[in-house]
Coordinates of C-alpha atoms in Angstrom, one line a residue:
M17 CA 63.5 -1.5 58.6
T18 CA 62.3 1.9 57.5
T19 CA 63.0 1.2 53.8
V20 CA 61.2 -2.1 54.0
G21 CA 58.2 -0.4 55.6
V22 CA 58.0 2.3 52.9
S23 CA 58.2 -0.4 50.1
A24 CA 55.4 -2.3 51.7
N25 CA 53.2 0.8 51.9
R26 CA 53.9 1.5 48.2
L27 CA 53.0 -2.0 47.2
E28 CA 49.9 -1.9 49.4
I29 CA 48.7 1.3 47.8
L30 CA 48.9 -0.2 44.3
Q31 CA 47.2 -3.4 45.4
I32 CA 44.3 -1.4 47.0
A33 CA 43.9 0.7 43.9
K34 CA 43.8 -2.4 41.7
A35 CA 41.4 -4.3 43.9
V36 CA 39.0 -1.3 44.1
A37 CA 39.2 -0.8 40.3
E38 CA 38.4 -4.4 39.6
E39 CA 35.5 -4.5 42.1
K40 CA 33.8 -1.4 40.7
S41 CA 34.8 -2.1 37.1
I42 CA 36.5 1.3 36.7
D43 CA 39.9 2.3 35.5
Q44 CA 42.7 2.0 38.1
R45 CA 44.0 5.4 37.2
I46 CA 40.7 6.9 38.5
V47 CA 41.4 5.2 41.9
I48 CA 45.0 6.5 42.0
E49 CA 43.8 10.0 41.1
A50 CA 41.3 9.8 44.0
M51 CA 44.1 8.8 46.3
Q52 CA 46.2 11.8 45.1
E53 CA 43.3 14.2 45.7
A54 CA 42.9 12.7 49.2
I55 CA 46.6 13.2 50.0
E56 CA 46.4 16.8 48.7
K57 CA 43.4 17.5 50.9
A58 CA 45.1 16.1 54.0
A59 CA 48.3 18.1 53.2
K60 CA 46.3 21.3 52.9
A61 CA 44.8 20.6 56.3
K62 CA 48.3 20.3 57.8
Y63 CA 50.2 23.1 55.9
G64 CA 47.3 25.5 55.3
Q65 CA 44.4 25.7 52.9
E66 CA 45.8 28.7 51.2
H67 CA 48.7 26.8 49.6
D68 CA 48.7 25.1 46.2
I69 CA 49.7 21.6 47.2
R70 CA 49.9 18.8 44.7
A71 CA 50.5 15.0 45.2
R72 CA 51.5 12.3 42.8
I73 CA 51.5 8.5 43.1
D74 CA 53.6 6.7 40.6
P75 CA 51.3 4.0 39.0
A76 CA 54.3 1.7 38.4
T77 CA 56.1 1.9 41.7
G78 CA 53.6 3.4 44.1
E79 CA 56.1 6.1 45.2
Q80 CA 54.4 9.2 46.6
T81 CA 55.6 12.8 46.0
L82 CA 54.2 16.0 47.5
W83 CA 55.0 19.6 46.4
R84 CA 54.0 23.1 47.2
V85 CA 53.7 25.0 44.0
Q86 CA 54.1 28.8 43.5
T87 CA 53.6 30.6 40.2
V88 CA 56.0 33.3 39.1
V89 CA 54.2 36.6 38.3
G90 CA 55.1 40.3 37.7
D91 CA 54.9 42.8 40.5
E92 CA 51.7 44.3 39.1
N93 CA 49.9 40.9 39.2
F94 CA 51.1 39.8 42.6
E95 CA 48.1 39.1 44.8
D96 CA 48.5 35.8 46.8
E97 CA 51.7 35.3 48.7
A98 CA 51.0 31.6 49.3
K99 CA 50.5 30.7 45.7
Q100 CA 52.5 33.4 43.8
L101 CA 56.1 34.5 43.8
R102 CA 57.5 37.8 42.5
L103 CA 59.8 37.5 39.5
A104 CA 62.7 39.2 41.4
D105 CA 62.4 36.8 44.3
A106 CA 62.2 33.9 41.9
K107 CA 65.4 34.9 40.2
K108 CA 67.2 34.7 43.5
I109 CA 66.3 31.1 43.7
D110 CA 66.7 30.1 40.0
V111 CA 67.8 32.6 37.3
T112 CA 66.0 30.5 34.6
L113 CA 62.6 31.1 36.0
Q114 CA 60.3 33.4 33.9
I115 CA 56.8 34.9 34.4
G116 CA 54.3 32.0 34.3
S117 CA 56.9 29.4 35.5
E118 CA 56.1 27.2 38.5
L119 CA 58.4 26.8 41.4
K120 CA 58.0 23.4 43.1
E121 CA 59.1 22.9 46.7
E122 CA 59.0 19.2 47.8
L123 CA 57.4 18.7 51.1
P124 CA 58.4 16.0 53.6
P125 CA 56.0 13.0 54.2
F126 CA 53.7 13.1 57.1
D127 CA 51.5 10.8 59.1
F128 CA 47.7 11.0 58.6
G129 CA 45.8 11.8 61.8
R130 CA 42.4 10.3 62.5
V131 CA 40.5 13.2 61.1
A132 CA 42.7 13.5 58.0
A133 CA 42.4 9.7 57.4
Q134 CA 38.6 9.9 57.6
T135 CA 38.6 12.9 55.2
A136 CA 40.8 11.0 52.8
K137 CA 38.6 8.0 52.9
Q138 CA 35.5 10.1 52.1
V139 CA 37.3 11.7 49.2
I140 CA 38.3 8.4 47.7
T141 CA 34.9 6.8 48.3
Q142 CA 33.1 9.8 46.6
K143 CA 35.5 9.8 43.6
V144 CA 35.1 6.1 43.1
R145 CA 31.3 6.2 43.5
D146 CA 31.1 9.1 40.9
A147 CA 33.3 7.1 38.5
E148 CA 31.2 4.0 39.0
R149 CA 28.0 6.0 38.2
E150 CA 29.5 7.5 35.1
R151 CA 30.6 4.0 34.0
Q152 CA 27.1 2.7 34.5
Y153 CA 25.5 5.6 32.6
N154 CA 27.9 5.3 29.6
E155 CA 27.4 1.5 29.5
Y156 CA 23.6 1.5 29.4
K157 CA 22.8 4.7 27.6
D158 CA 23.8 3.1 24.3
R159 CA 21.7 0.0 25.0
V160 CA 18.3 1.8 25.0
G161 CA 16.0 -0.3 22.8
E162 CA 17.4 -3.6 23.8
V163 CA 15.9 -6.5 25.7
I164 CA 18.1 -7.3 28.7
N165 CA 18.1 -10.0 31.4
G166 CA 18.4 -9.6 35.1
I167 CA 17.6 -11.0 38.5
V168 CA 14.9 -9.6 40.7
K169 CA 16.6 -8.1 43.7
R170 CA 13.6 -6.8 45.6
V171 CA 10.0 -5.6 45.1
E172 CA 9.1 -2.2 46.6
Y173 CA 5.4 -1.0 46.5
G174 CA 4.9 -2.8 43.2
H175 CA 8.1 -1.5 41.7
V176 CA 10.6 -4.3 40.8
I177 CA 14.3 -3.6 41.3
V178 CA 16.3 -5.7 38.9
D179 CA 20.0 -6.6 39.3
L180 CA 21.6 -6.3 35.9
G181 CA 25.0 -7.5 37.0
R182 CA 26.9 -4.2 36.9
A183 CA 24.0 -1.9 37.6
E184 CA 20.4 -1.9 38.9
G185 CA 17.2 -1.3 36.8
I186 CA 13.7 -0.6 37.8
I187 CA 10.4 -1.9 36.4
R188 CA 7.9 0.6 37.7
R189 CA 4.4 -0.5 38.5
N190 CA 2.8 0.9 35.3
D191 CA 5.6 -0.7 33.2
G192 CA 4.9 -4.2 34.4
I193 CA 2.3 -6.7 33.3
P194 CA -0.7 -6.6 35.6
R195 CA -1.1 -9.6 38.0
E196 CA 2.5 -10.7 37.3
N197 CA 4.2 -11.3 40.6
F198 CA 8.0 -11.5 41.0
Q199 CA 10.0 -12.9 43.9
P200 CA 13.6 -12.2 44.8
N201 CA 16.1 -14.2 42.7
D202 CA 13.6 -14.7 39.9
R203 CA 15.0 -14.2 36.4
V204 CA 13.4 -11.5 34.3
R205 CA 13.6 -10.1 30.8
A206 CA 12.5 -6.5 30.1
Y207 CA 12.9 -3.8 27.5
L208 CA 15.3 -0.9 28.3
Y209 CA 13.5 2.2 27.2
K210 CA 15.2 5.0 29.1
V211 CA 18.5 5.9 31.0
S212 CA 18.6 9.2 32.8
R213 CA 21.5 10.8 34.6
E214 CA 20.6 11.5 38.2
L215 CA 22.5 12.9 41.2
K216 CA 22.3 9.6 43.0
G217 CA 23.4 7.6 39.9
P218 CA 21.9 6.7 36.6
Q219 CA 18.2 5.5 36.6
I220 CA 17.7 2.6 34.2
F221 CA 14.0 2.2 33.4
L222 CA 12.8 -1.2 32.1
S223 CA 9.4 -2.2 30.8
R224 CA 7.5 -5.4 30.1
A225 CA 4.4 -3.6 29.0
A226 CA 5.8 -1.6 26.2
P227 CA 4.8 -2.6 22.6
D228 CA 8.4 -2.5 21.6
F229 CA 9.1 -5.3 24.1
M230 CA 6.8 -7.6 22.1
R231 CA 8.5 -6.5 18.8
K232 CA 11.9 -7.5 20.3
L233 CA 10.6 -10.8 21.5
F234 CA 9.3 -11.6 18.0
A235 CA 12.7 -10.6 16.6
Q236 CA 14.3 -13.2 18.9
E237 CA 11.9 -16.0 18.1
V238 CA 11.3 -15.4 14.4
P239 CA 14.5 -15.3 12.3
E240 CA 12.6 -13.6 9.4
V241 CA 11.8 -10.7 11.7
Y242 CA 15.4 -10.4 13.0
E243 CA 16.7 -10.5 9.4
G244 CA 14.2 -7.8 8.2
V245 CA 12.4 -10.1 5.7
I246 CA 9.2 -9.6 7.8
Q247 CA 8.5 -6.2 9.3
I248 CA 6.3 -5.5 12.4
K249 CA 4.7 -2.3 11.2
A250 CA 2.5 -1.7 14.2
C251 CA 1.8 -3.1 17.6
A252 CA -0.9 -2.4 20.2
R253 CA -1.1 -4.1 23.6
D254 CA -3.4 -4.5 26.6
P255 CA -0.6 -5.9 28.7
G256 CA -1.3 -9.3 30.2
S257 CA -4.5 -9.7 28.3
R258 CA -4.4 -9.2 24.6
A259 CA -2.3 -7.7 21.8
K260 CA -2.4 -7.1 18.1
I261 CA 0.5 -6.7 15.7
G262 CA 0.5 -5.7 12.0
V263 CA 3.1 -7.6 9.9
I264 CA 4.2 -7.4 6.3
S265 CA 6.6 -9.5 4.3
N266 CA 9.2 -8.0 1.9
D267 CA 9.4 -11.4 0.2
S268 CA 6.2 -12.4 -1.7
S269 CA 7.0 -16.1 -1.2
I270 CA 6.9 -15.8 2.7
D271 CA 3.6 -15.6 4.5
P272 CA 4.2 -13.1 7.3
V273 CA 1.4 -14.4 9.6
G274 CA 2.4 -18.0 9.2
A275 CA 6.1 -17.2 9.8
C276 CA 5.3 -15.4 13.1
V277 CA 2.9 -18.2 14.2
G278 CA 5.5 -21.0 13.5
M279 CA 5.0 -24.7 13.3
R280 CA 2.0 -25.6 15.4
G281 CA 2.2 -22.1 16.9
A282 CA 5.6 -22.7 18.5
R283 CA 7.0 -19.3 17.8
V284 CA 4.0 -17.2 18.9
Q285 CA 3.6 -19.5 22.0
A286 CA 7.1 -18.7 23.0
V287 CA 6.3 -15.0 23.0
V288 CA 2.9 -15.6 24.8
G289 CA 4.7 -17.6 27.5
E290 CA 7.1 -14.8 28.1
L291 CA 4.2 -12.3 28.4
S292 CA 2.3 -14.4 31.0
G293 CA -0.3 -15.8 28.6
E294 CA -1.1 -12.6 26.7
K295 CA -3.1 -13.5 23.6
I296 CA -1.7 -12.1 20.4
D297 CA -3.6 -11.5 17.1
I298 CA -1.2 -11.3 14.1
I299 CA -2.7 -9.1 11.5
P300 CA -1.5 -8.8 7.9
W301 CA -0.5 -5.2 7.3
N302 CA -1.9 -3.3 4.2
N303 CA -0.9 0.1 3.0
D304 CA -4.5 0.8 2.2
A305 CA -6.0 2.2 5.4
A306 CA -9.5 0.7 4.8
T307 CA -8.2 -2.8 4.2
F308 CA -5.9 -2.7 7.3
I309 CA -8.7 -1.4 9.5
V310 CA -11.0 -4.3 8.4
N311 CA -8.1 -6.7 9.0
A312 CA -7.5 -5.2 12.5
L313 CA -11.1 -5.8 13.6
Q314 CA -10.7 -9.5 13.1
P315 CA -12.3 -11.9 14.1
A316 CA -15.4 -9.7 13.4
E317 CA -16.6 -9.5 9.8
V318 CA -17.1 -5.9 8.5
S319 CA -19.9 -4.9 6.1
K320 CA -18.9 -1.4 5.2
V321 CA -16.3 1.3 6.1
V322 CA -16.4 5.0 5.6
L323 CA -13.2 7.0 6.0
D324 CA -12.8 10.6 7.1
E325 CA -9.2 11.3 6.3
D326 CA -9.2 14.9 7.6
E327 CA -9.9 13.7 11.1
R328 CA -8.5 10.2 10.7
R329 CA -11.8 8.7 11.8
V330 CA -13.6 5.8 10.3
E331 CA -17.1 4.5 10.6
V332 CA -17.3 0.7 10.5
V333 CA -20.6 -1.0 9.8
V334 CA -21.0 -4.6 11.0
A335 CA -23.8 -7.1 11.1
D336 CA -25.9 -7.0 14.3
D337 CA -24.7 -10.4 15.4
Q338 CA -21.1 -9.3 14.8
F339 CA -21.4 -6.2 16.9
P340 CA -20.4 -7.7 20.3
L341 CA -17.5 -9.5 18.6
A342 CA -16.2 -6.3 17.0
I343 CA -16.3 -4.5 20.3
G344 CA -14.8 -7.2 22.3
R345 CA -14.8 -7.6 26.1
R346 CA -15.0 -4.1 27.6
G347 CA -14.3 -2.6 24.2
Q348 CA -10.9 -4.3 24.0
N349 CA -11.0 -5.4 20.4
V350 CA -12.0 -2.1 18.9
R351 CA -9.7 -0.2 21.2
L352 CA -6.7 -2.3 20.2
A353 CA -7.6 -2.0 16.5
S354 CA -7.8 1.8 16.9
Q355 CA -4.4 1.9 18.5
L356 CA -2.9 -0.5 15.9
T357 CA -4.2 1.5 12.8
G358 CA -3.9 5.0 14.2
W359 CA -7.6 5.7 13.3
Q360 CA -10.5 6.5 15.5
I361 CA -12.9 3.7 14.9
D362 CA -16.7 4.2 15.4
L363 CA -18.8 1.1 15.2
I364 CA -22.4 1.0 14.0
T365 CA -24.7 -1.9 13.3
E366 CA -26.3 -2.7 10.0
S367 CA -29.8 -2.0 11.4
S368 CA -28.7 1.4 12.8
D369 CA -27.0 2.2 9.5
S370 CA -30.1 1.1 7.6
E371 CA -32.3 3.3 9.8
R372 CA -30.1 6.3 9.2
Y373 CA -30.0 5.7 5.5
Q374 CA -33.8 5.5 5.4
K375 CA -34.1 8.7 7.4
E376 CA -31.7 10.5 5.0
F377 CA -33.5 9.0 2.0
Q378 CA -36.8 10.3 3.3
E379 CA -35.3 13.8 4.1
R380 CA -34.0 14.0 0.5
T381 CA -37.4 12.8 -0.8
D382 CA -39.3 15.5 1.1
L383 CA -36.8 18.2 -0.1
F384 CA -37.2 17.2 -3.8
M385 CA -41.0 17.1 -3.4
K386 CA -41.0 20.6 -2.0
A387 CA -38.4 22.1 -4.2
L388 CA -39.5 20.6 -7.5
D389 CA -43.2 20.5 -6.8
A390 CA -43.0 16.7 -7.7
D391 CA -45.0 13.7 -6.4
E392 CA -43.5 11.3 -3.9
T393 CA -42.7 8.6 -6.6
L394 CA -40.6 11.0 -8.7
A395 CA -38.8 12.4 -5.6
Q396 CA -38.0 8.9 -4.4
L397 CA -36.7 8.0 -7.8
L398 CA -34.3 11.0 -7.8
A399 CA -33.1 10.2 -4.3
S400 CA -32.5 6.5 -5.2
E401 CA -30.5 7.6 -8.3
G402 CA -28.0 9.3 -5.9
F403 CA -29.0 12.9 -6.1
E404 CA -28.4 14.5 -2.6
S405 CA -29.2 18.2 -3.2
V406 CA -31.3 20.5 -5.3
E407 CA -28.0 22.0 -6.6
E408 CA -27.0 18.6 -8.2
I409 CA -30.4 18.4 -10.0
A410 CA -30.1 22.0 -11.2
F411 CA -26.7 21.9 -12.7
V412 CA -26.1 18.2 -13.7
A413 CA -25.6 17.4 -17.4
P414 CA -29.0 16.7 -19.1
E415 CA -27.6 13.4 -20.4
D416 CA -27.5 12.1 -16.8
F417 CA -31.2 12.6 -16.5
I418 CA -32.0 10.9 -19.8
T419 CA -30.3 7.7 -18.7
I420 CA -32.9 7.3 -15.9
E421 CA -35.7 5.0 -16.9
G422 CA -38.9 7.0 -17.8
F423 CA -37.0 10.3 -18.3
D424 CA -36.7 12.2 -21.5
K425 CA -35.3 15.5 -22.6
D426 CA -38.5 17.5 -21.8
V427 CA -38.8 16.0 -18.3
A428 CA -35.1 16.7 -17.6
E429 CA -35.4 20.4 -18.7
E430 CA -38.5 20.9 -16.7
L431 CA -37.0 19.4 -13.5
Q432 CA -33.8 21.5 -13.9
E433 CA -35.9 24.7 -14.5
R434 CA -37.9 24.1 -11.3
A435 CA -34.7 23.4 -9.4
R436 CA -33.1 26.6 -10.6
E437 CA -36.2 28.6 -9.7
F438 CA -36.2 27.1 -6.2
L439 CA -32.5 28.0 -5.7
D440 CA -33.1 31.5 -6.9
R441 CA -35.9 31.9 -4.4
V442 CA -33.8 30.5 -1.6
A443 CA -30.9 32.8 -2.6
A444 CA -33.1 35.9 -2.6
E445 CA -34.5 35.0 0.8
N446 CA -31.0 34.4 2.2
D447 CA -29.7 37.7 0.7
A448 CA -32.5 39.6 2.3
K449 CA -31.8 37.9 5.6
R450 CA -28.1 38.6 5.2
R451 CA -28.9 42.3 4.8
E452 CA -31.1 42.2 7.9
L453 CA -28.2 40.7 9.9
G454 CA -25.9 43.5 8.8
V455 CA -23.5 41.5 6.7
E456 CA -21.7 43.9 4.4
D457 CA -21.9 43.6 0.6
A458 CA -18.0 43.5 0.6
V459 CA -18.2 40.1 2.2
M460 CA -20.2 38.7 -0.8
E461 CA -17.2 39.6 -3.0
L462 CA -15.1 36.8 -1.3
E463 CA -14.5 33.8 -3.6
G464 CA -16.7 30.9 -2.5
M465 CA -19.2 33.1 -0.6
T466 CA -22.9 32.3 -1.0
P467 CA -26.0 34.0 0.5
A468 CA -26.6 31.0 2.7
F469 CA -23.0 31.1 4.0
A470 CA -23.3 34.9 4.6
V471 CA -26.4 34.3 6.7
K472 CA -24.6 31.8 8.9
L473 CA -21.7 34.2 9.3
G474 CA -24.1 37.0 10.2
Q475 CA -25.8 34.8 12.8
E476 CA -22.3 34.3 14.4
G477 CA -21.6 38.0 14.4
V478 CA -19.2 37.9 11.5
K479 CA -20.4 40.9 9.4
T480 CA -17.3 42.5 7.8
V481 CA -14.3 41.4 5.7
E482 CA -12.2 42.2 8.7
D483 CA -14.3 39.9 10.8
V484 CA -13.8 37.1 8.3
A485 CA -10.1 37.8 8.2
G486 CA -9.9 37.3 12.0
L487 CA -11.3 33.8 11.9
V488 CA -9.4 30.6 12.1
P489 CA -10.3 27.4 10.1
D490 CA -11.8 25.7 13.2
D491 CA -14.3 28.5 13.6
I492 CA -15.7 27.6 10.2
T493 CA -15.3 23.8 10.0
G494 CA -15.7 22.9 13.7
Y495 CA -13.3 20.8 15.8
R496 CA -13.0 18.1 18.4
E497 CA -12.1 18.6 22.0
P498 CA -12.0 16.3 25.1
G499 CA -15.4 16.0 26.7
P500 CA -16.2 15.7 30.4
D501 CA -15.6 12.0 30.3
G502 CA -12.4 12.3 28.4
K503 CA -13.8 11.2 25.1
P504 CA -13.6 13.6 22.2
V505 CA -16.8 15.5 21.3
W506 CA -17.5 17.5 18.2
V507 CA -17.9 21.2 18.5
E508 CA -19.9 22.7 15.5
G509 CA -18.4 25.5 13.5
I510 CA -20.2 28.1 11.5
L511 CA -20.8 25.5 8.8
K512 CA -21.9 21.9 9.4
K513 CA -19.4 19.2 9.6
G514 CA -18.0 18.3 6.1
E515 CA -19.4 21.3 4.3
M516 CA -15.9 22.8 3.9
R517 CA -12.5 21.2 4.3
K518 CA -9.9 22.8 6.6
D519 CA -7.5 23.6 3.8
D520 CA -10.3 25.3 1.9
A521 CA -11.3 27.2 5.0
Q522 CA -7.7 28.3 5.4
M523 CA -7.6 29.6 1.8
F524 CA -10.9 31.4 2.2
I525 CA -9.6 33.2 5.3
M526 CA -6.3 34.0 3.6
K527 CA -8.2 35.7 0.7
A528 CA -10.2 37.7 3.2
R529 CA -7.0 38.9 4.8
V530 CA -5.7 40.0 1.4
L531 CA -8.9 41.9 0.7
A532 CA -8.7 43.5 4.2
G533 CA -5.1 44.5 3.5
W534 CA -3.6 42.4 6.2
I535 CA -1.3 40.4 4.0
E536 CA -0.1 40.5 0.4
Q537 CA -1.2 38.3 -2.5
E538 CA 2.3 36.8 -2.5
A539 CA 1.5 34.9 0.7
I540 CA -1.3 33.0 -1.1
D541 CA 0.8 32.4 -4.2
A542 CA 3.5 30.9 -2.0
M543 CA 0.9 28.6 -0.3
L544 CA -0.5 27.5 -3.7
A545 CA 3.0 26.8 -5.0
E546 CA 3.8 24.6 -2.0
Q547 CA 0.6 22.7 -2.5
A548 CA 1.4 22.2 -6.2
S549 CA 4.8 20.8 -5.4
T550 CA 3.2 18.0 -3.4
E551 CA 0.7 17.1 -6.1
G552 CA 3.2 15.1 -8.1
A553 CA 2.6 12.0 -6.1
A554 CA 0.5 9.2 -7.4
P555 CA -3.2 9.9 -7.0
E556 CA -4.8 8.4 -3.9
L557 CA -8.0 6.3 -3.9
T558 CA -11.2 7.9 -2.8
E559 CA -12.9 6.9 0.4
E560 CA -15.4 4.9 -1.7
E561 CA -12.7 3.1 -3.7
R562 CA -10.8 2.3 -0.5
A563 CA -13.9 0.9 1.2
L564 CA -14.9 -1.2 -1.9
L565 CA -11.4 -2.5 -2.3
A566 CA -11.3 -3.6 1.4
L567 CA -14.5 -5.4 1.1
G568 CA -13.6 -6.9 -2.3
E569 CA -10.3 -8.3 -1.0
L570 CA -12.0 -10.0 1.9
G571 CA -14.6 -11.5 -0.3
N572 CA -17.4 -10.5 2.0
N573 CA -19.6 -9.3 -0.9
D574 CA -20.4 -10.7 -4.3
D575 CA -20.4 -8.4 -7.4
D576 CA -24.1 -7.4 -7.1
D577 CA -23.6 -6.4 -3.4
T578 CA -20.5 -4.4 -4.3
D579 CA -22.3 -2.6 -7.1
A580 CA -25.2 -1.7 -4.8
L581 CA -22.7 -0.6 -2.1
A582 CA -21.0 1.6 -4.6
E583 CA -24.2 3.5 -5.2
E584 CA -25.0 3.9 -1.5
L585 CA -21.6 4.6 0.0
G586 CA -20.6 8.1 0.9
I587 CA -18.8 10.1 3.6
D588 CA -21.2 10.6 6.4
L589 CA -21.0 14.2 7.6
A590 CA -23.0 13.8 10.8
D591 CA -21.4 13.1 14.1
L592 CA -20.2 9.6 14.5
Q593 CA -21.3 7.9 17.7
T594 CA -18.9 5.6 19.4
E595 CA -20.6 2.5 20.9
G596 CA -18.9 0.3 23.5
G597 CA -19.6 -2.8 25.6
D598 CA -18.5 -6.3 26.3
E599 CA -19.0 -9.6 24.6
E600 CA -22.6 -9.8 25.9
A601 CA -23.5 -6.3 24.7
V602 CA -26.4 -5.9 22.3
P603 CA -26.6 -3.2 19.7
E604 CA -28.7 -0.1 20.5
Q605 CA -32.1 -0.2 18.9

């Protein structure tokens, strides 16, 4: 009877280990190891915690073995009588034992008491739970970036707990689509974007609002996207309301927009249905920033774009009647276009742009009348020909003057002479003012320094070469920082916006530091060498060429309009004002 009872217990142990392993989807060996640890802990409670007791369960037969282990040590290293044995004493038991050998003494089986059984149960439960958590983490950490299916288990304070079969995921409130309600047992698809290891088990974070979720849905619905023939280069979403994606085809025979839309809109409608009716604008991607920005603002028609590549800002001019359409409801259209392109987009109406142009034209006219002692008609003619400063008139090639109707060589020479005299007077006045402000003569030795620049430095308290060397580029060029309402505001530097590029300001300061003895000339040489190494790339289009190309590709202008725009277009150096509103908004007058 005893033998039968022991055999039954052995079989029962293996059956329990197998059942637990299958239920938790873990290795059976882990369950057996947990049982061994539980037996060891119970044995230590019976025989003493100071002993080194080890247990083993044979995974084939279920047979249990229990030992007390002592390690053989020399007399000088003997410290623990329970776990160690002197070499001399060990030799009395077995002459083959050496220092470092282990003497195993088999212990008789014993009955688990109530406390020992409860302790063993806790040990096994904890080990199994840890193994299950590790299995979940290892299973899902490599699935980040996938769309996975699950069943809604419960909803807690707006957070959706999803049963993934072998684990639980969570769609947090801000990762869900607004106004989308889930009930228990609803099926749900979501994007797995993060798996974190936590003490209470891995946290699997899911999202239905992430732009990558839309990318993956298109990959499932559009074979060309899945195969890589069509690429989704950019995606911007206002979850549950509207989205824009930029697509490009690697095969010239395939229309990327048409492929994503599908026959009668079947493909895009499948994605829209999954996203609770979210409207999707499919935009053709273009490597030219100006063209892509114009495309991204669809359905609004754009008249003119002016890029500021240093700050990645673009001013977009639209017709007055297109202004509400370009902005969209609550600024949604322009906001999504900005997110899609990565450029800060500032909208302005044609009437406002015209008013600004007329104001700048009148300012240049007044300047030329004063500087050249010319009448209004002549000053207006110079302004209309594209001259923006007295310096341009003073140092332009005489041939450029003669091409102007009504101008001859004598008129050109006279105008240039007057311009140079005016510049000399202004320079003398600025030099005198510079001295009054206390700007040292050594500052004037810096390359690129002018009396007007020196006056502005003096007004800001920068009076020595050391003062210039202590500046940073933003001090000279200005910079943007978040305003009280969170929107970026421009902070003026020593120079007006656009008068000097940041890299030029950096080089100017570096040369001042060389002159001040702070650094060696080799630092500038290394900087110049690095810049030269990057100049081998193909030349980029200018802002004007980009803008004209964008407008020309869209066919919004005929040749005469494009030629006229080419004469007028330039980078606006004044602050760009962002306008916003909804579809009923009207442009500011």
